[in-house]
Tab-separated table of C-alpha atoms and ligand atoms in Angstrom:
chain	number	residue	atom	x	y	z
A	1	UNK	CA	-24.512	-21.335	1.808
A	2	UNK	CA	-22.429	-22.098	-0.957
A	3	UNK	CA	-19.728	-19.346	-2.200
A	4	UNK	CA	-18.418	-18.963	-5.006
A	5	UNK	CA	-16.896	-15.425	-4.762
A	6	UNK	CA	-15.356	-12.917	-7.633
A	7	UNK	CA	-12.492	-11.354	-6.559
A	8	UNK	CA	-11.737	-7.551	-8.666
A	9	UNK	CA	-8.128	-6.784	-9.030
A	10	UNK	CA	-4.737	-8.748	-8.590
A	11	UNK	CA	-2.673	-6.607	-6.596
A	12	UNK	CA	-1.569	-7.521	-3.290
A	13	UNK	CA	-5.355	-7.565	-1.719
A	14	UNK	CA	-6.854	-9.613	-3.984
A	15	UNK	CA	-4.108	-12.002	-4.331
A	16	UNK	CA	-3.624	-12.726	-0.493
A	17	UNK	CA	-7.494	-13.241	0.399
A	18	UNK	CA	-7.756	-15.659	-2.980
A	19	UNK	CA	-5.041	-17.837	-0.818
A	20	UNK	CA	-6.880	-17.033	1.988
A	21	UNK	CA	-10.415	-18.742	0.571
A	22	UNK	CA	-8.457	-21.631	-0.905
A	23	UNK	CA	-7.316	-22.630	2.571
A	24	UNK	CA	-10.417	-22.303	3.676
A	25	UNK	CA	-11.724	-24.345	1.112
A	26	UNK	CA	-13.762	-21.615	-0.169
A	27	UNK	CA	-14.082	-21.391	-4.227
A	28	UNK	CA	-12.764	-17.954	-5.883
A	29	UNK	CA	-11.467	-16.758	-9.348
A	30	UNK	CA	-9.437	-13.151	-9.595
A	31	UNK	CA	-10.961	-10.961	-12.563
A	32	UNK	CA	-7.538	-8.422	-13.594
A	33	UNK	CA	-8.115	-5.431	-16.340
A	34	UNK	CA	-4.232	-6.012	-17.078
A	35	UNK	CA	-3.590	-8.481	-19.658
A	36	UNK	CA	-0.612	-10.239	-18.424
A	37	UNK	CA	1.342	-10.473	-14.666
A	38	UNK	CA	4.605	-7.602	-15.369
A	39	UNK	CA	6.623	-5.213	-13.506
A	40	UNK	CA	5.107	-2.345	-12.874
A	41	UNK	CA	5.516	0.130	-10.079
A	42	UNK	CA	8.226	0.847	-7.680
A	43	UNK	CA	9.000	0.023	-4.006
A	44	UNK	CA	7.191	-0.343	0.254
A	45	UNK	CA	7.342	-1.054	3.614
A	46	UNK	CA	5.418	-3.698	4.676
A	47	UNK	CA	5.035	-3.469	8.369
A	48	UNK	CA	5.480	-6.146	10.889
A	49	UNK	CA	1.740	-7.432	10.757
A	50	UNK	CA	1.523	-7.393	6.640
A	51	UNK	CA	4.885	-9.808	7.056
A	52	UNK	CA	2.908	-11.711	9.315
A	53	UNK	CA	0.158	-11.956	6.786
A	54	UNK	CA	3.033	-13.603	4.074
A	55	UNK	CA	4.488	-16.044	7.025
A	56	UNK	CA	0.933	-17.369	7.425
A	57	UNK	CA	1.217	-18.784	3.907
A	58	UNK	CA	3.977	-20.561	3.812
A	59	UNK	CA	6.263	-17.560	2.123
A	60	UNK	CA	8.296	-15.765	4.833
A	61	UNK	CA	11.327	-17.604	2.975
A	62	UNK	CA	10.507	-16.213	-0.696
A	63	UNK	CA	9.820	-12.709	0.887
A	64	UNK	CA	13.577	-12.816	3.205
A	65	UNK	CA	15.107	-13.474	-0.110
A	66	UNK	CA	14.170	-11.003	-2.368
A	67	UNK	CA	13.330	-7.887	0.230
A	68	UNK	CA	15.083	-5.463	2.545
A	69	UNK	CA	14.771	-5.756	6.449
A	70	UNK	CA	15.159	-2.261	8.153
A	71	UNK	CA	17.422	-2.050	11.366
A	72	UNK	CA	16.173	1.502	12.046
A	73	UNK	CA	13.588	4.287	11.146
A	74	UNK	CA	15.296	7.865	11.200
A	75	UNK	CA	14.171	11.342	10.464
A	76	UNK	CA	17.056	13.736	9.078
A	77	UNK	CA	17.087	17.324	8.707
A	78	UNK	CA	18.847	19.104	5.389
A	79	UNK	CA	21.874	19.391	6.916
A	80	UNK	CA	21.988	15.255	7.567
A	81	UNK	CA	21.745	16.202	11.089
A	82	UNK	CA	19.287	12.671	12.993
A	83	UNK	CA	15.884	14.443	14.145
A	84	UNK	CA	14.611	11.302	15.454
A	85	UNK	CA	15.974	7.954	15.767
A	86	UNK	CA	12.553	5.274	16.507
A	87	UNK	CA	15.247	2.927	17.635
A	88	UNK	CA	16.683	5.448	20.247
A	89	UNK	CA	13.104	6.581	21.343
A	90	UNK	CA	11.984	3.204	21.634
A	91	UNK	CA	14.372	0.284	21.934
A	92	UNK	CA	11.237	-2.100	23.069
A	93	UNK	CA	8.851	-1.318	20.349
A	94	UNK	CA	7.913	-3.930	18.029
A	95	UNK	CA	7.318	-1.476	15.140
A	96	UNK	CA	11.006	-2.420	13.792
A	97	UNK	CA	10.415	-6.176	14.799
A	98	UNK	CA	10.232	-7.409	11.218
A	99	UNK	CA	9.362	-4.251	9.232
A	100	UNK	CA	11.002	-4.676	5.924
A	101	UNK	CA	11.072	-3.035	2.196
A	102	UNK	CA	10.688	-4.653	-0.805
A	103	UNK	CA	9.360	-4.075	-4.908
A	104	UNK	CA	5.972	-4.105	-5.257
A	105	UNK	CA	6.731	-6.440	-8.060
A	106	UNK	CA	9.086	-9.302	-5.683
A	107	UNK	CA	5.760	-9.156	-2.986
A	108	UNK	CA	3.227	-9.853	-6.158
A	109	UNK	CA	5.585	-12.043	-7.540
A	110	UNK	CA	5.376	-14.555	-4.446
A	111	UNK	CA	1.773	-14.780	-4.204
A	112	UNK	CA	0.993	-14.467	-7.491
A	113	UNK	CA	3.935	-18.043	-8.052
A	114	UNK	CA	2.010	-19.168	-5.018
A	115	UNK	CA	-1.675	-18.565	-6.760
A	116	UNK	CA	-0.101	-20.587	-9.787
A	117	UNK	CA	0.736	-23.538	-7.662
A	118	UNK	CA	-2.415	-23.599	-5.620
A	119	UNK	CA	-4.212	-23.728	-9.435
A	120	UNK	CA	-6.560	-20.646	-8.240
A	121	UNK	CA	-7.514	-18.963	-11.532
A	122	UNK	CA	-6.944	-15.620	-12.605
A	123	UNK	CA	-8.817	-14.250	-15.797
A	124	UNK	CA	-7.246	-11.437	-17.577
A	125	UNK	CA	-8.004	-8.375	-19.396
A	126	UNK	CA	-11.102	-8.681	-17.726
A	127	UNK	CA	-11.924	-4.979	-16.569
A	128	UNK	CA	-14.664	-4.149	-14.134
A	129	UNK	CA	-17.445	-2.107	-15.748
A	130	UNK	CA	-20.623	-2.505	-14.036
A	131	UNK	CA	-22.273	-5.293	-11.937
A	132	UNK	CA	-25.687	-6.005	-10.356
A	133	UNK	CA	-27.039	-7.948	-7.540
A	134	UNK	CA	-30.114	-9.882	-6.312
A	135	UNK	CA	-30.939	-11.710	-3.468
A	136	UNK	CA	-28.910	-14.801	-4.623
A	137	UNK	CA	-26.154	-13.554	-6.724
A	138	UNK	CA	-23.912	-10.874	-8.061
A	139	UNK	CA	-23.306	-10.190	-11.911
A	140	UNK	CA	-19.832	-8.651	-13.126
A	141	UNK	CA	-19.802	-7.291	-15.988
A	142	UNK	CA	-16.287	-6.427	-18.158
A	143	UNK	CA	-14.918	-3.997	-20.774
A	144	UNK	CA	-14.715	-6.753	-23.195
A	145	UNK	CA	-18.414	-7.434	-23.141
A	146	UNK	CA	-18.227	-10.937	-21.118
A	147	UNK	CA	-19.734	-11.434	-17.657
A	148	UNK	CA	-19.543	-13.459	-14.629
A	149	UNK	CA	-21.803	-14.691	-11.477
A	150	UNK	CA	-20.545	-15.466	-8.033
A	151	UNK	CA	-22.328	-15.422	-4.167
A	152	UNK	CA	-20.308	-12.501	-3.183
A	153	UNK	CA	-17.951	-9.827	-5.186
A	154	UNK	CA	-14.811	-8.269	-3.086
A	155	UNK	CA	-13.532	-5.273	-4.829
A	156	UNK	CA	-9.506	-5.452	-4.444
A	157	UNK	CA	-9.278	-2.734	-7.436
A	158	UNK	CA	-6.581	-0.440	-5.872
A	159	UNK	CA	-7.091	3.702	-5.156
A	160	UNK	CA	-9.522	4.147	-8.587
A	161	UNK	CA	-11.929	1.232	-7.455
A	162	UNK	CA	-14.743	0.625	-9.643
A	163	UNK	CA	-16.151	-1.433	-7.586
A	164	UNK	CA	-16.365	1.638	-5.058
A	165	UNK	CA	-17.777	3.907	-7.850
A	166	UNK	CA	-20.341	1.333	-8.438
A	167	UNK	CA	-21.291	0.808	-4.994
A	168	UNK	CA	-20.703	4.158	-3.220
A	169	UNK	CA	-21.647	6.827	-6.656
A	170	UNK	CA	-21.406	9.904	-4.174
A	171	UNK	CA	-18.100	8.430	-2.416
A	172	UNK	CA	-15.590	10.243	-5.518
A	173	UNK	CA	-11.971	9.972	-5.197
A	174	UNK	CA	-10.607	13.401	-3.842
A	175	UNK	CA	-6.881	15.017	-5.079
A	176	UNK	CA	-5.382	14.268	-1.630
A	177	UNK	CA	-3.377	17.834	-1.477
A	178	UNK	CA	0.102	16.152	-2.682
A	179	UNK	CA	2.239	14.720	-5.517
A	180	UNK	CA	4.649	11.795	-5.393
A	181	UNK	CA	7.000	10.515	-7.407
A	182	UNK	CA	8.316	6.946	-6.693
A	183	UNK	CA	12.028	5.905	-7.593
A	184	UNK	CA	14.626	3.100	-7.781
A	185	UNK	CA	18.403	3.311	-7.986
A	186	UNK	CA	20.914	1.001	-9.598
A	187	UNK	CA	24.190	0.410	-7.247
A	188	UNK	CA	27.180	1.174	-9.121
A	189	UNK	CA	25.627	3.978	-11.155
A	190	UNK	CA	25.197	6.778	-8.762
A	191	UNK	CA	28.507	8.525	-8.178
A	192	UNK	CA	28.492	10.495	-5.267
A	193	UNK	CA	25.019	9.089	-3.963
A	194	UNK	CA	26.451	5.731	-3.983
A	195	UNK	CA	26.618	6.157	-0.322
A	196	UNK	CA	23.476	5.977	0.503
A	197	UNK	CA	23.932	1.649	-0.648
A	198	UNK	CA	26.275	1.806	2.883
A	199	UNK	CA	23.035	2.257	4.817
A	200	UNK	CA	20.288	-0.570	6.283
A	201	UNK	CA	18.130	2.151	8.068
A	202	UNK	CA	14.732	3.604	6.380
A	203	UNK	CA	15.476	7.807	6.181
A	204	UNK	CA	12.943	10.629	5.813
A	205	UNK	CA	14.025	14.050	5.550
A	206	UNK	CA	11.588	16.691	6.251
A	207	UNK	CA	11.704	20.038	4.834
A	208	UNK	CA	8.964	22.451	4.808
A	209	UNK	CA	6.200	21.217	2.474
A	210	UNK	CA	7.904	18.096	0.837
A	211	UNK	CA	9.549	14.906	2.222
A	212	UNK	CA	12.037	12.511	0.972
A	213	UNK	CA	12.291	8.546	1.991
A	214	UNK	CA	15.047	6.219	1.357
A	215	UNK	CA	15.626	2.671	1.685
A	216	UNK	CA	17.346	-0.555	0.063
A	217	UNK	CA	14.540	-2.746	-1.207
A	218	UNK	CA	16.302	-5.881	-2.585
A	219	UNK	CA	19.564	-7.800	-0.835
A	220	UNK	CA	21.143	-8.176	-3.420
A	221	UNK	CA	19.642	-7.085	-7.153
A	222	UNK	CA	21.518	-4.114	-8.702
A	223	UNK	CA	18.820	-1.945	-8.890
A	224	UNK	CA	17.983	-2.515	-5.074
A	225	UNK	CA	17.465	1.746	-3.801
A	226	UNK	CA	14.254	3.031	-3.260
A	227	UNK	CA	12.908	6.463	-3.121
A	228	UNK	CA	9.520	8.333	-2.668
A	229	UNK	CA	8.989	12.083	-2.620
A	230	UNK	CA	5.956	13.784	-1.092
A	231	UNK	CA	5.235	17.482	-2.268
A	232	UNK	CA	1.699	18.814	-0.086
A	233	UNK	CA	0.658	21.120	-2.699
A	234	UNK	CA	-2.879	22.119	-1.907
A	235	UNK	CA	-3.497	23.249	-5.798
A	236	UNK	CA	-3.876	20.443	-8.035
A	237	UNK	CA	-0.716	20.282	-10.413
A	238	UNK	CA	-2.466	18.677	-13.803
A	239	UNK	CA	-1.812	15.662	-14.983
A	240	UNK	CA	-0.281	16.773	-18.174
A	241	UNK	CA	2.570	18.162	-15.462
A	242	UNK	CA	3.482	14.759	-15.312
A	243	UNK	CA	2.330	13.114	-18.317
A	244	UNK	CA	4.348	15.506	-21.037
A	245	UNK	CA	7.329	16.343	-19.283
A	246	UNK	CA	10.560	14.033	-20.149
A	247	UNK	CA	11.590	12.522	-17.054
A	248	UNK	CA	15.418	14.532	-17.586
A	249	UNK	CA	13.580	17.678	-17.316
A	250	UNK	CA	11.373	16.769	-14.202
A	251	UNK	CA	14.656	14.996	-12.280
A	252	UNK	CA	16.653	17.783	-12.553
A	253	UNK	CA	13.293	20.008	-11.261
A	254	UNK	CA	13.243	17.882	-8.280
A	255	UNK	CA	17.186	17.627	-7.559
A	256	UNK	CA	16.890	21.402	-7.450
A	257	UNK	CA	14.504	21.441	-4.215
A	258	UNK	CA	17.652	19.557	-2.955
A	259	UNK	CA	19.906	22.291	-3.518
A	260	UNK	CA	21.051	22.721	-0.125
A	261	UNK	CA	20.868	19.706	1.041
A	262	UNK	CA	24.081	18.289	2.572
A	263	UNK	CA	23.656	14.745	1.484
A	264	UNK	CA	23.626	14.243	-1.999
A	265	UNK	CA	20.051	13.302	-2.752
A	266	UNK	CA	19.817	15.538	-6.244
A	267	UNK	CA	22.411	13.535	-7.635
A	268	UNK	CA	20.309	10.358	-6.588
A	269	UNK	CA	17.367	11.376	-8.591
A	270	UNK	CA	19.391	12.328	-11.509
A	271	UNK	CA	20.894	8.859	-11.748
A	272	UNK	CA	17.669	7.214	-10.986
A	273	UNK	CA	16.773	4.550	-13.298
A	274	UNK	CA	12.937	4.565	-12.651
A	275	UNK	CA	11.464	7.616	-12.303
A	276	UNK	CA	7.280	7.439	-11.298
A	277	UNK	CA	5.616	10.671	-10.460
A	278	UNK	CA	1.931	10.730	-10.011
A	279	UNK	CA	-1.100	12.382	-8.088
A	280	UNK	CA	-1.962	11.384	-4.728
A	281	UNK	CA	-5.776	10.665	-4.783
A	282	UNK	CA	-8.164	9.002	-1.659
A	283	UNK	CA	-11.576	8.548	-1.495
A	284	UNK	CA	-11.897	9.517	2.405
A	285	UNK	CA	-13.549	7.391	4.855
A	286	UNK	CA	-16.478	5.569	3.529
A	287	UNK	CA	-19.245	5.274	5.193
A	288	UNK	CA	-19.732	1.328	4.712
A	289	UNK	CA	-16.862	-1.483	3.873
A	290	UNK	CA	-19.825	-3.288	1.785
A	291	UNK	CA	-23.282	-2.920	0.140
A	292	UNK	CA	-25.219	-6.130	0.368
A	293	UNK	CA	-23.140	-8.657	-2.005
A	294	UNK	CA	-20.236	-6.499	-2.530
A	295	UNK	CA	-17.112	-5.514	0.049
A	296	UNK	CA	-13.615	-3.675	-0.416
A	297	UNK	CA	-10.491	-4.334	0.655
A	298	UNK	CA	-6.982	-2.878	0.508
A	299	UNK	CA	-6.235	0.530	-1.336
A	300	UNK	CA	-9.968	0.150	-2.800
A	301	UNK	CA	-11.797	0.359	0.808
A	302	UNK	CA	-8.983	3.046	1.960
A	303	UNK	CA	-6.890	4.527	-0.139
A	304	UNK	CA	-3.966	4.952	1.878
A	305	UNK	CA	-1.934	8.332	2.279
A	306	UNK	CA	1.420	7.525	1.244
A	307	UNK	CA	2.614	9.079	4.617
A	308	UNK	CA	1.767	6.584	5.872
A	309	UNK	CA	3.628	3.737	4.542
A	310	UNK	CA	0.693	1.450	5.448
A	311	UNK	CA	-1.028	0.197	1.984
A	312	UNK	CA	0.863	-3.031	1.118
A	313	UNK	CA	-0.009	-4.317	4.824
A	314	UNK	CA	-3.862	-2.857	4.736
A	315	UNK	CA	-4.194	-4.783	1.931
A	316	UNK	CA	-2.902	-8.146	3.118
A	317	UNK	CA	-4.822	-7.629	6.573
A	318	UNK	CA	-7.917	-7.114	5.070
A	319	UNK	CA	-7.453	-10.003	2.633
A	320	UNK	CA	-7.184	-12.314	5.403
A	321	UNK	CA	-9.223	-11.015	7.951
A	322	UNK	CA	-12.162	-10.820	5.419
A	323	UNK	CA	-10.885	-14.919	4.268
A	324	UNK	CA	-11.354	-15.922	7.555
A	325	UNK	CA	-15.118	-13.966	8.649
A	326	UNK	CA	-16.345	-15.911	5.700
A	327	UNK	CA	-14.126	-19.210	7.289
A	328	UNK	CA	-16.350	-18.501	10.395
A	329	UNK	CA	-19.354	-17.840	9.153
A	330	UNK	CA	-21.867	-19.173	7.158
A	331	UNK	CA	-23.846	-15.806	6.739
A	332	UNK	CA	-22.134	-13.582	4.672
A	333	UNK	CA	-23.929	-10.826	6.109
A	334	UNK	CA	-22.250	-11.879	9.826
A	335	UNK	CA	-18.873	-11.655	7.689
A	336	UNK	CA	-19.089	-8.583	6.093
A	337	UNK	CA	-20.530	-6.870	9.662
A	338	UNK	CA	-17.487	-8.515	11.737
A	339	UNK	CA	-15.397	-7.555	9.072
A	340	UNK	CA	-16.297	-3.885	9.126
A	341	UNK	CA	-16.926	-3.996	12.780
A	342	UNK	CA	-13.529	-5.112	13.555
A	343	UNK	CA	-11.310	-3.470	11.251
A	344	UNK	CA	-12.987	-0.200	11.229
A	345	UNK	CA	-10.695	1.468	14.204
A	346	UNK	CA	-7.052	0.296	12.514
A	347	UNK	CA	-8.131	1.108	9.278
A	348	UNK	CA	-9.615	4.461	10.080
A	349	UNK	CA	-6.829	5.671	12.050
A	350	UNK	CA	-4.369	5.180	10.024
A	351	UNK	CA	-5.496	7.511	7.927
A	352	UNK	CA	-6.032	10.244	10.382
A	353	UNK	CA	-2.993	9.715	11.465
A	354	UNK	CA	-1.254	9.875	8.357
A	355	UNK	CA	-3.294	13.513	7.525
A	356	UNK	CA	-1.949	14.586	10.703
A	357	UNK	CA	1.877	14.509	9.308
A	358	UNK	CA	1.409	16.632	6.725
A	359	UNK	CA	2.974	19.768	6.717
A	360	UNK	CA	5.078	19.772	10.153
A	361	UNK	CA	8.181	21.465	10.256
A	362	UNK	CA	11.407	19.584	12.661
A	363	UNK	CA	9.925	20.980	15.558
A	364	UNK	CA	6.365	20.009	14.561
A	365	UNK	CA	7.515	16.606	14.063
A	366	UNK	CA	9.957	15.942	16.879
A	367	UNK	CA	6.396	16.811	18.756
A	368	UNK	CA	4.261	14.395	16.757
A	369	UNK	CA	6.651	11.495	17.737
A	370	UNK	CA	7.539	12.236	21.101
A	371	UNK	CA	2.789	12.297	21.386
A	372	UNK	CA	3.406	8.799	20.773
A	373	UNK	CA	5.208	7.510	24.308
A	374	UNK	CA	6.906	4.161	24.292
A	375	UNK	CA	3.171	2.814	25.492
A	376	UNK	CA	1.482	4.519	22.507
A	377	UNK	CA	3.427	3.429	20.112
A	378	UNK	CA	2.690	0.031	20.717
A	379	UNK	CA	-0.957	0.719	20.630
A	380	UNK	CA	-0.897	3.180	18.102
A	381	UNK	CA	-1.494	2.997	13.991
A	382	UNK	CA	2.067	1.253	13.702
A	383	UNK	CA	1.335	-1.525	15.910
A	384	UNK	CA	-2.313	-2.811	16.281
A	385	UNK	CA	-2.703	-6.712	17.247
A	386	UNK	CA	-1.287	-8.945	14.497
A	387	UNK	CA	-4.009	-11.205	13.001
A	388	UNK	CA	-3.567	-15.114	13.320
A	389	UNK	CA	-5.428	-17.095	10.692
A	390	UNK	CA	-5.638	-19.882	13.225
A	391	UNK	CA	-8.211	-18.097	15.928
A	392	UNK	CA	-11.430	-19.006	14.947
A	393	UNK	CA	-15.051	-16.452	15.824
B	1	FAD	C1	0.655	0.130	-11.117
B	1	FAD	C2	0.766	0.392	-9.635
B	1	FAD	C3	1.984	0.824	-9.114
B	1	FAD	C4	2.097	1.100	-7.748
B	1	FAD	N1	3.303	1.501	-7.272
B	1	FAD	C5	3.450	1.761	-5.960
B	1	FAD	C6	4.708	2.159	-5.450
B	1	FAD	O1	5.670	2.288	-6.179
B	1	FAD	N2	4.821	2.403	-4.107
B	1	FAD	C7	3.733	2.276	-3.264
B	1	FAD	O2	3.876	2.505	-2.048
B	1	FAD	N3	2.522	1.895	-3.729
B	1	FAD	C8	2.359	1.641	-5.049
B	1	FAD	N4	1.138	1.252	-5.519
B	1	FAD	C9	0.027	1.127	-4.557
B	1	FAD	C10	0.154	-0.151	-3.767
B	1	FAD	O3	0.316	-1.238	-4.629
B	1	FAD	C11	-1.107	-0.307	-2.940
B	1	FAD	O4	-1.213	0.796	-2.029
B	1	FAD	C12	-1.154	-1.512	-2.058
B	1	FAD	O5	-0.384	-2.569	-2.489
B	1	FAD	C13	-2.612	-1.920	-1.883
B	1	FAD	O6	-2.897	-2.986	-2.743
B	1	FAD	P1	-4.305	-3.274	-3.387
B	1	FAD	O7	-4.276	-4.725	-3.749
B	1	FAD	O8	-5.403	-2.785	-2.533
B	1	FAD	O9	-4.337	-2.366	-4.687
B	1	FAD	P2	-3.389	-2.341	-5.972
B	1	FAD	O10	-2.033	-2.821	-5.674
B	1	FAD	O11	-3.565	-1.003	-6.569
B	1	FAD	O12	-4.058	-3.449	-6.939
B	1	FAD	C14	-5.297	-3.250	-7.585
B	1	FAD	C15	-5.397	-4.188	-8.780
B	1	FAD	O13	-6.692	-4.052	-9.359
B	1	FAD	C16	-6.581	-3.952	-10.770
B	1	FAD	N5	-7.746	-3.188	-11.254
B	1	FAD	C17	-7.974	-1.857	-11.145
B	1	FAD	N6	-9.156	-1.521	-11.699
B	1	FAD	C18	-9.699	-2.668	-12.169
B	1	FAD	C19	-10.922	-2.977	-12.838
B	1	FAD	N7	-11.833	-2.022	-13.150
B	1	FAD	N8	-11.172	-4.269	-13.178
B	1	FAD	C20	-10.267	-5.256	-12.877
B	1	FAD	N9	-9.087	-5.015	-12.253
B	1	FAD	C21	-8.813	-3.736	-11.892
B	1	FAD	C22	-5.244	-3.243	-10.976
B	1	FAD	O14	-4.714	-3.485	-12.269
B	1	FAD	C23	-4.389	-3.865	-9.875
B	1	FAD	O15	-3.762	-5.052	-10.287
B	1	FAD	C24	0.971	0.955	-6.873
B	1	FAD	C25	-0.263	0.503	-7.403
B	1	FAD	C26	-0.367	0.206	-8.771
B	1	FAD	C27	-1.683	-0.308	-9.331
């Protein structure tokens, strides 16, 4: 059968399987609601297997250059006292072998120069509204009242899919029980918190009900510090909360859960120079990756917890893997069944997993780590197979 296949969304999902198809000689054009390519959003890991992903199209020397690799992964009390050091625990384990951070805007950056070159279009302003299938074909329809037809539609539109809505009505998107905001530092701007630039490792501290993760993203930009704070909070805080209050006001809110604190993380969120809170939302697991013409990928399938640290890499796995079932076979129908089929035990635990960390005190989560043995770990959420594009079904 002949494909050609609309692709919803230009994040890092949609982007990566596009590349995907084109090496496998398999037409596709990217439909985007945003009008133009900009910077929006802050900082991630991307785990061993999504850097994998990136190497297997020609870009592991674009992504070295403009992200941060992490020597270490290390849990800190409030007192800056080491809970857990991953390196310690497990000197063996390939879950540091390549796990870097880097702006969500450098990673998009690549593929999208990379989707440029390779002449793979991307229409935008083009905003998913509704869409219908047949036996042959699937009909997009957009805000802006045009339409297009393809063999196959793969939904790559992020946490508030409409391609999920329109394919899964009862699946709705959930508040997730937490709030996050997302930051980035600028070095030489942050006084006494300027020590945290001395530092390669990733760092979570742990406190009750909130957590707070640090890392360099960038080698060598000035604004190259990354944040994210977690607050569980099982009452929805509206979105006005976050919409109407000036971002002085809701730094200085935050620095005060930091009060006591030893390290100076307060004064690193008052000298923040992007400052991103939002609601954590997820849509659960759903109970199919695709309805006859139509399958999701990345945050769009599974919105990731942001415990997790695991949406960047979903997203470029299931780009590829889903490239390469339609590579391998000529029934989409085989593809979308090994796709679900295969994937379905990664992609589910992670999120269980992920739920699980939530609210655990030092004890709780000295515990949850030492669960995972050196053995685990490997086999574990952090560290399923990595997926070669060259193994053929
Ligand atoms: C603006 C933004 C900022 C983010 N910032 C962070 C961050 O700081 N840290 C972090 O860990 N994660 C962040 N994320 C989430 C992170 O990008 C994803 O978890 C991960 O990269 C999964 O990628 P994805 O391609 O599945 O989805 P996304 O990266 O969310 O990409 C989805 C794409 O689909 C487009 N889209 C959405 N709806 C429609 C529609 N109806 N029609 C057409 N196109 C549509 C969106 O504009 C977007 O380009 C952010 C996501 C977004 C959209």
């Amino acid at each position: 059968m002949t494909h050609k296949i609309l692709i919803i969304g230009g994040g890092t999902g949609g982007l990566a399987m596009a590349l995907f198809l084109e090496k496998a000689g398999i037409p596709c054009e990217i439909y985007e609601q945003a009008p133009e390519f900009s910077n929006v959003g802050a900082s991630y890991a991307v785990h061993p297997n999504g850097v994998h992903v990136v190497e297997q199209l020609g870009l592991s020397e674009q992504l070295s250059e403009v992200s941060h690799s992490l020597d270490n992964y290390i849990f800190k009390n409030k007192d800056g006292d080491t809970v857990y050091d991953i390196k310690d625990q497990f000197p063996d384990s390939p879950f540091l072998d390549g796990l870097i951070y880097v702006s969500r805007y450098d990673l998009i950056d690549i593929l999208y120069q990379e989707i440029k070159r390779r002449e793979i279009k991307i229409n935008y302003s083009k905003k998913l509204k509704d869409l219908r299938q047949d036996d042959e074909s699937v009909t997009a329809y957009f805000e802006d009242g045009t339409k297009a037809t393809g063999s196959l539609l793969i939904g790559a539109d992020g946490t508030h899919s409409k391609t999920r809505e329109l394919i899964f009505p009862y699946e709705y998107l959930r508040y997730n029980g937490k709030w996050a905001v997302f930051g980035m530092a600028e070095e030489g701007t942050l006084g006494a918190a300027e020590q945290f630039m001395q530092q390669d490792d990733l760092i979570s501290y742990f406190k009750d009900d909130f957590n707070f993760t640090i890392s360099k993203h960038h080698p060598s930009r000035k604004e190259r510090l990354s944040w994210v704070f977690i607050q569980n909070q099982e009452r929805k805080v509206p979105k006005k909360y976050f919409d109407e209050k000036p971002a002085d006001v809701f730094k200085d809110e935050l620095a005060a859960k930091f009060s006591d604190f030893k390290e100076p993380i307060g004064e690193l969120i008052r000298r923040s120079s992007t400052f991103f809170p939002t609601q954590v939302f997820s849509a659960g697991n759903l109970p199919k990756f695709s309805f006859k013409r139509v399958a999701l990928i990345g945050d769009a399938l599974q919105t990731t917890d942001p415990y997790s640290g695991m949406g960047a890499t979903l997203s470029l796995e299931d780009g590829l893997y889903l490239a390469m079932m339609l590579r391998d076979h000529s029934d989409y129908k085989d593809a979308f069944y090994y796709y679900e089929f295969d994937r379905k035990e990664t992609v589910r635990g992670i999120h269980n997993e992920a739920a699980e960390m939530e609210n655990l005190s030092d004890e709780e989560i000295d515990q949850f780590l030492k669960k995972m043995s050196g053995e685990a770990l490997e086999s574990s959420y952090l560290n399923p197979p990595k997926i070669n594009w060259e193994d053929r079904q």
